[in-house]
Coordinates of C-alpha atoms in Angstrom, one line a residue:
M1 CA 74.0 29.2 46.0
T2 CA 71.4 26.7 47.1
T3 CA 69.5 25.0 44.3
P4 CA 65.7 24.4 44.6
S5 CA 66.2 20.7 45.1
E6 CA 68.7 21.3 47.9
L7 CA 66.4 23.9 49.5
G8 CA 63.5 21.3 49.3
N9 CA 65.6 18.6 50.9
L10 CA 66.6 21.1 53.7
L11 CA 63.0 22.1 54.4
N12 CA 61.9 18.5 54.5
G13 CA 64.7 17.5 56.8
P14 CA 64.7 17.3 60.6
A15 CA 64.8 20.6 62.6
L16 CA 67.5 19.1 64.8
Q17 CA 70.1 16.4 64.1
P18 CA 69.0 13.2 65.9
P19 CA 71.2 11.2 68.2
P20 CA 73.2 8.4 66.7
G21 CA 71.0 5.4 65.8
V22 CA 67.8 7.5 65.9
E23 CA 65.8 8.1 62.8
P24 CA 63.5 11.1 62.4
N25 CA 59.8 10.2 62.3
F26 CA 57.6 12.9 60.8
T27 CA 54.4 10.8 60.4
N28 CA 53.9 9.1 63.8
P29 CA 56.6 10.3 66.3
H30 CA 56.7 9.1 69.8
N31 CA 54.6 11.5 72.0
S32 CA 52.6 11.8 75.1
K33 CA 49.3 12.7 73.4
T34 CA 47.0 10.8 75.8
V35 CA 48.5 12.3 79.0
I36 CA 48.8 15.8 77.5
V37 CA 45.1 15.8 76.3
A38 CA 44.0 14.6 79.8
I39 CA 46.0 17.4 81.5
E40 CA 44.7 20.0 79.1
A41 CA 41.1 19.0 79.6
I42 CA 41.4 19.1 83.4
C43 CA 43.2 22.4 83.4
L44 CA 40.5 23.8 81.1
A45 CA 37.4 22.4 82.9
L46 CA 38.4 22.8 86.6
P47 CA 39.5 26.5 86.5
T48 CA 36.5 27.4 84.4
L49 CA 34.1 25.8 86.9
A50 CA 36.0 27.3 89.8
I51 CA 35.9 30.9 88.4
F52 CA 32.3 30.7 87.5
M53 CA 31.5 29.5 91.0
R54 CA 33.4 32.4 92.5
I55 CA 31.9 35.1 90.2
Y56 CA 28.4 33.7 90.7
T57 CA 28.8 33.6 94.5
Q58 CA 30.2 37.2 94.6
A59 CA 27.8 38.7 92.1
C60 CA 24.5 36.8 92.9
I61 CA 24.9 35.6 96.5
T62 CA 27.0 38.1 98.4
R63 CA 26.3 40.8 95.7
K64 CA 29.7 42.3 96.2
L65 CA 32.3 42.1 93.4
V66 CA 35.8 43.2 94.6
L67 CA 39.0 44.1 92.9
E68 CA 40.4 40.5 92.9
D69 CA 37.3 39.2 91.2
Y70 CA 38.2 41.4 88.2
T71 CA 41.9 40.5 88.2
I72 CA 41.3 36.8 88.5
S73 CA 38.6 37.0 85.7
L74 CA 41.1 38.7 83.4
A75 CA 43.7 36.0 84.3
W76 CA 41.1 33.3 83.4
A77 CA 40.4 34.9 80.1
L78 CA 44.1 35.0 79.2
H79 CA 44.4 31.4 80.4
I80 CA 41.6 30.3 78.0
G81 CA 43.2 32.5 75.2
V82 CA 46.5 30.7 75.5
Y83 CA 44.8 27.5 74.4
V84 CA 44.3 28.9 70.9
P85 CA 47.9 29.1 69.8
Y86 CA 48.7 26.0 71.8
L87 CA 46.0 24.0 69.9
L88 CA 47.1 25.5 66.6
A89 CA 50.6 24.1 67.2
R90 CA 49.3 20.6 67.1
P91 CA 50.7 17.9 67.0
Y92 CA 54.0 19.3 68.1
T93 CA 52.7 20.3 71.6
F94 CA 52.3 16.6 72.4
V95 CA 55.9 16.7 73.7
I96 CA 57.9 15.3 70.8
H97 CA 61.5 15.7 70.0
Q98 CA 62.8 18.4 67.7
W99 CA 64.3 15.9 65.3
D100 CA 60.8 14.7 64.6
V101 CA 59.8 18.2 63.4
P102 CA 60.5 19.1 59.8
V103 CA 62.3 22.4 59.2
R104 CA 59.4 23.7 57.1
D105 CA 57.1 23.6 60.2
L106 CA 59.6 24.9 62.8
S107 CA 59.0 28.6 62.1
T108 CA 55.2 28.3 62.5
L109 CA 55.6 26.3 65.7
L110 CA 58.0 28.8 67.2
R111 CA 55.6 31.6 66.4
Y112 CA 52.8 29.9 68.4
L113 CA 55.1 29.1 71.3
Y114 CA 56.2 32.7 71.3
V115 CA 52.6 33.8 72.0
C116 CA 52.2 31.2 74.8
V117 CA 55.5 32.3 76.5
V118 CA 54.6 36.0 76.3
V119 CA 51.1 35.6 77.6
W120 CA 52.0 33.2 80.4
N121 CA 53.8 35.9 82.5
P122 CA 50.7 38.2 82.8
I123 CA 48.6 35.3 83.8
V124 CA 50.8 34.3 86.7
M125 CA 51.2 37.9 87.8
L126 CA 47.4 38.4 87.9
I127 CA 46.8 35.2 89.7
K128 CA 49.4 35.9 92.4
V129 CA 48.2 39.5 92.9
S130 CA 44.6 38.2 93.2
I131 CA 45.6 35.7 95.9
I132 CA 47.5 38.4 97.9
L133 CA 44.5 40.8 97.5
Q134 CA 42.2 38.1 98.8
C135 CA 44.5 37.4 101.8
L136 CA 44.7 41.2 102.5
R137 CA 41.0 41.6 102.4
I138 CA 40.4 38.6 104.7
F139 CA 43.2 38.9 107.2
A140 CA 44.2 42.6 107.2
P141 CA 41.1 44.7 106.5
F142 CA 41.4 48.4 107.2
R143 CA 45.1 48.0 107.9
L144 CA 44.4 46.3 111.3
N145 CA 47.4 44.0 110.9
F146 CA 50.4 46.3 110.2
V147 CA 52.8 43.5 109.2
M148 CA 50.4 41.7 107.0
F149 CA 49.3 44.9 105.3
W150 CA 52.8 46.1 104.3
A151 CA 54.1 42.7 103.5
S152 CA 51.2 42.1 101.1
H153 CA 51.7 45.5 99.4
T154 CA 55.4 44.9 99.1
L155 CA 54.7 41.5 97.4
I156 CA 52.1 42.9 95.1
W157 CA 54.4 45.7 93.8
T158 CA 57.5 43.4 93.6
I159 CA 55.5 40.7 91.6
S160 CA 53.9 43.3 89.3
I161 CA 57.2 45.1 88.5
F162 CA 59.1 41.8 88.0
Y163 CA 56.5 40.2 85.6
F164 CA 56.0 43.4 83.7
T165 CA 59.8 43.6 83.1
V166 CA 60.0 40.0 82.1
T167 CA 57.0 40.3 79.7
C168 CA 58.7 43.2 78.0
L169 CA 62.0 41.3 77.7
Q170 CA 60.1 38.3 76.2
V171 CA 58.1 40.4 73.8
F172 CA 61.2 42.3 72.5
A173 CA 63.7 39.5 73.0
C174 CA 64.7 39.7 69.4
K175 CA 65.3 42.6 67.2
P176 CA 63.4 42.5 64.9
V177 CA 60.7 40.5 66.8
A178 CA 60.2 38.1 63.8
K179 CA 63.7 36.7 64.3
Y180 CA 62.3 34.8 67.3
W181 CA 60.7 32.3 65.0
D182 CA 62.6 33.0 61.7
T183 CA 66.4 32.6 62.3
D184 CA 67.2 33.5 58.7
I185 CA 66.2 37.1 59.4
P186 CA 69.3 39.3 60.2
G187 CA 69.3 40.6 63.7
R188 CA 70.1 39.6 67.3
C189 CA 68.2 38.0 70.3
L190 CA 68.6 38.0 74.0
N191 CA 69.2 34.7 75.8
T192 CA 65.6 33.8 76.5
I193 CA 66.6 30.6 78.2
S194 CA 68.4 32.5 80.9
I195 CA 65.4 34.8 81.3
G196 CA 63.3 31.7 81.7
I197 CA 65.6 30.3 84.4
A198 CA 65.6 33.6 86.3
T199 CA 61.8 33.7 86.1
G200 CA 61.5 30.2 87.4
I201 CA 63.6 31.0 90.4
F202 CA 61.5 34.1 91.1
N203 CA 58.3 32.0 90.7
I204 CA 59.5 29.5 93.4
V205 CA 60.4 32.3 95.9
S206 CA 57.2 34.3 95.3
D207 CA 55.0 31.2 95.5
F208 CA 56.5 30.2 98.8
M209 CA 56.1 33.8 100.2
V210 CA 52.4 33.9 99.1
L211 CA 52.0 30.4 100.6
V212 CA 53.3 31.3 104.1
L213 CA 51.9 34.9 104.1
P214 CA 48.5 34.1 105.8
Q215 CA 49.6 31.1 107.9
R216 CA 50.8 33.0 111.0
I217 CA 47.6 35.0 111.2
I218 CA 45.4 31.9 110.7
W219 CA 47.0 30.0 113.5
N220 CA 46.8 33.0 115.8
L221 CA 43.0 33.2 115.3
Q222 CA 40.7 32.4 118.1
G223 CA 38.5 29.3 117.3
P224 CA 38.4 25.5 117.1
F225 CA 41.5 23.8 115.9
K226 CA 39.7 22.0 113.1
K227 CA 38.4 25.3 111.7
R228 CA 41.8 26.8 111.7
L229 CA 43.2 23.7 110.1
G230 CA 40.6 23.9 107.4
V231 CA 41.3 27.5 106.6
S232 CA 45.0 26.8 106.5
A233 CA 44.5 23.9 104.2
I234 CA 42.7 26.1 101.7
F235 CA 45.8 28.3 101.3
L236 CA 48.2 25.3 101.6
T237 CA 46.8 24.0 98.3
G238 CA 49.5 26.3 96.9
V239 CA 52.0 23.6 97.7
F240 CA 50.9 22.0 94.5
A241 CA 51.7 25.2 92.6
C242 CA 55.1 25.3 94.2
A243 CA 55.8 21.7 93.1
T244 CA 54.8 22.4 89.5
T245 CA 56.9 25.6 89.5
T246 CA 59.9 23.7 90.7
L247 CA 59.3 21.1 87.9
R248 CA 59.0 23.9 85.4
L249 CA 62.4 25.3 86.5
Y250 CA 64.0 21.9 86.1
Y251 CA 62.8 21.8 82.4
S252 CA 64.1 25.4 81.9
V253 CA 67.6 24.2 83.1
R254 CA 67.4 21.2 80.9
L255 CA 66.5 23.5 78.0
F256 CA 69.7 25.4 78.8
Q257 CA 71.7 22.2 78.6
T258 CA 70.3 20.8 75.3
N259 CA 69.2 22.0 71.8
D260 CA 66.0 20.0 71.9
A261 CA 63.9 23.2 72.4
V262 CA 60.6 21.8 71.0
Y263 CA 60.5 19.0 73.6
Y264 CA 61.4 21.0 76.7
V265 CA 59.4 24.1 75.8
A266 CA 56.3 22.0 75.5
L267 CA 57.0 20.5 78.9
E268 CA 57.4 24.0 80.3
E269 CA 54.1 25.1 78.9
I270 CA 52.3 22.1 80.4
G271 CA 53.9 22.9 83.8
G272 CA 52.8 26.5 83.5
T273 CA 49.3 25.5 82.7
V274 CA 49.0 23.2 85.7
E275 CA 50.5 26.0 87.9
S276 CA 48.0 28.6 86.8
S277 CA 45.1 26.2 87.1
S278 CA 46.0 25.5 90.8
G279 CA 46.0 29.3 91.3
F280 CA 42.4 29.5 90.1
L281 CA 41.4 26.8 92.5
I282 CA 43.0 28.6 95.4
M283 CA 41.1 31.7 94.6
S284 CA 37.8 29.9 94.4
L285 CA 38.0 27.6 97.4
P286 CA 37.1 30.3 100.1
V287 CA 33.7 30.9 98.5
A288 CA 32.9 27.2 98.0
P289 CA 31.1 26.7 101.4
K290 CA 28.8 29.6 100.7
F291 CA 28.1 28.5 97.2
F292 CA 27.2 24.9 98.1
K293 CA 25.2 26.0 101.1
T294 CA 23.1 28.2 98.8
L295 CA 22.9 25.4 96.3
R296 CA 21.5 22.9 98.8
E297 CA 18.7 25.3 99.6
T298 CA 17.4 25.4 96.1
K299 CA 14.4 23.4 94.8
A300 CA 16.4 22.1 91.9
Y301 CA 19.0 20.6 94.2
A302 CA 16.3 18.9 96.2
R303 CA 14.8 17.3 93.1
I304 CA 18.1 16.2 91.8
S305 CA 19.1 14.8 95.2
S306 CA 15.8 12.9 95.5
S307 CA 16.2 11.4 92.0
L308 CA 19.8 10.3 92.7
C309 CA 18.8 8.7 96.0
S310 CA 16.0 6.8 94.2
A311 CA 18.4 5.7 91.5
V312 CA 20.9 4.5 94.1
R313 CA 18.2 2.5 95.9
S314 CA 17.1 0.9 92.7
L315 CA 20.7 0.0 91.8
K316 CA 21.3 -1.6 95.2
C317 CA 18.1 -3.6 94.9
G318 CA 19.1 -4.7 91.4
I319 CA 22.6 -5.8 92.5
L320 CA 21.2 -7.8 95.4
W321 CA 18.6 -9.4 93.1
S322 CA 21.3 -10.4 90.6
S323 CA 23.6 -11.8 93.3
N324 CA 20.8 -13.8 94.9
E325 CA 19.7 -15.2 91.6
Y326 CA 23.1 -16.4 90.4
S327 CA 24.5 -17.5 93.7
Q328 CA 22.1 -20.5 93.8
S329 CA 23.3 -23.8 92.2
G330 CA 21.4 -26.6 90.5
R331 CA 19.2 -26.3 87.5
S332 CA 16.4 -28.6 89.0
N333 CA 15.7 -26.1 91.8
H334 CA 15.7 -23.1 89.5
T335 CA 12.1 -22.2 90.0
M336 CA 12.2 -22.4 93.8
D337 CA 15.4 -20.3 93.7
D338 CA 13.7 -17.6 91.7
V339 CA 10.8 -17.5 94.2
G340 CA 13.2 -17.3 97.2
G341 CA 15.3 -14.7 95.4
A342 CA 12.2 -12.6 94.6
N343 CA 11.1 -12.8 98.3
R344 CA 14.5 -11.7 99.4
W345 CA 14.5 -8.8 96.9
V346 CA 11.1 -7.6 98.2
Q347 CA 12.4 -7.8 101.8
T348 CA 15.5 -5.9 100.9
Y349 CA 13.6 -3.2 99.1
R350 CA 11.3 -2.8 102.1
S351 CA 14.2 -2.5 104.5
L352 CA 15.8 0.1 102.2
D353 CA 12.6 2.1 102.0
G354 CA 11.7 1.5 105.7
A355 CA 12.5 5.1 106.7
H356 CA 10.3 6.4 103.9
E357 CA 7.4 4.2 104.8
S358 CA 7.7 5.2 108.5
S359 CA 7.4 8.9 107.8
P360 CA 4.2 10.8 108.9
S361 CA 3.2 11.5 105.3
S362 CA 3.5 7.8 104.4
R363 CA 1.3 6.8 107.4
R364 CA -1.4 9.4 106.5
A365 CA -1.3 8.1 102.9
S366 CA -1.7 4.5 104.2
A367 CA -4.6 5.5 106.4
V368 CA -6.4 7.1 103.5

């Protein structure tokens, strides 16, 4: 029977035996905090701005919300929701080794990671379905392209069924469910690492199929080469998603080969966050031209643009004034240098504002 002192020592010990010569560090373990925080901030800000741009364009400019707007909005809400358990698991999500985690904190950490793993699959499913629906609406409306129409629907149903099945397997991986984060509870669990590897392989294949799905139609369109290249490039941004999916699969395989679960699960979650963020950008890029065109026509944009141009002109003049002032040598000629520098500053300012002074409104003001 374990005594209270032995139980206390066990709970305060490392969650994994460290390699020879390595001492557990519970107070300040080696981590990637700076990089992780930067990635998280980018993956929170960019998708949020992108989705708001898309929804605003669809709801207020084109005034036509379609099915994929609702599915991508739901995916974004889940994407934001995943940050809650991920932040609660601090500091262990800063990619630290499991031997730097005390046993007393491991159960709580695994509970938070369980939520992240379960929610991630529906996010990816909704993003991929949204992208395919968008391709279907753009390139095969009213079933005009037979191959595109049926290929898209086949992909949608395959992706939906696969991720629904995987989500159920992840939710009920352990019986009882609490055994996922509390190994002392009697019961049994599926091999969740193998499920993760199978999911990673399917992710790569499905990402590639979604990536190449619209390319044949794009390059068969009638129009300038540059325009077709631009449309193709929008969907080819999915190459970045494919790269992160491949990296995530690598971490899944490494997790299968080692017991350092905390370290590689954290890396998997970061890879998943980057992958889903790239999907939000792909969904929002097609509406970007219309959004920015409308933005340029607003009065607020004109005022901001005018203010920025004035600030840039003033900054240029200030830089030229400073360079002219300090490039002169000799303390005895300091006064003459100041005068010459001032004259040059005035001449530079006039040359920068020459276009403004030559405008019809400026000439009428001068005449008055």
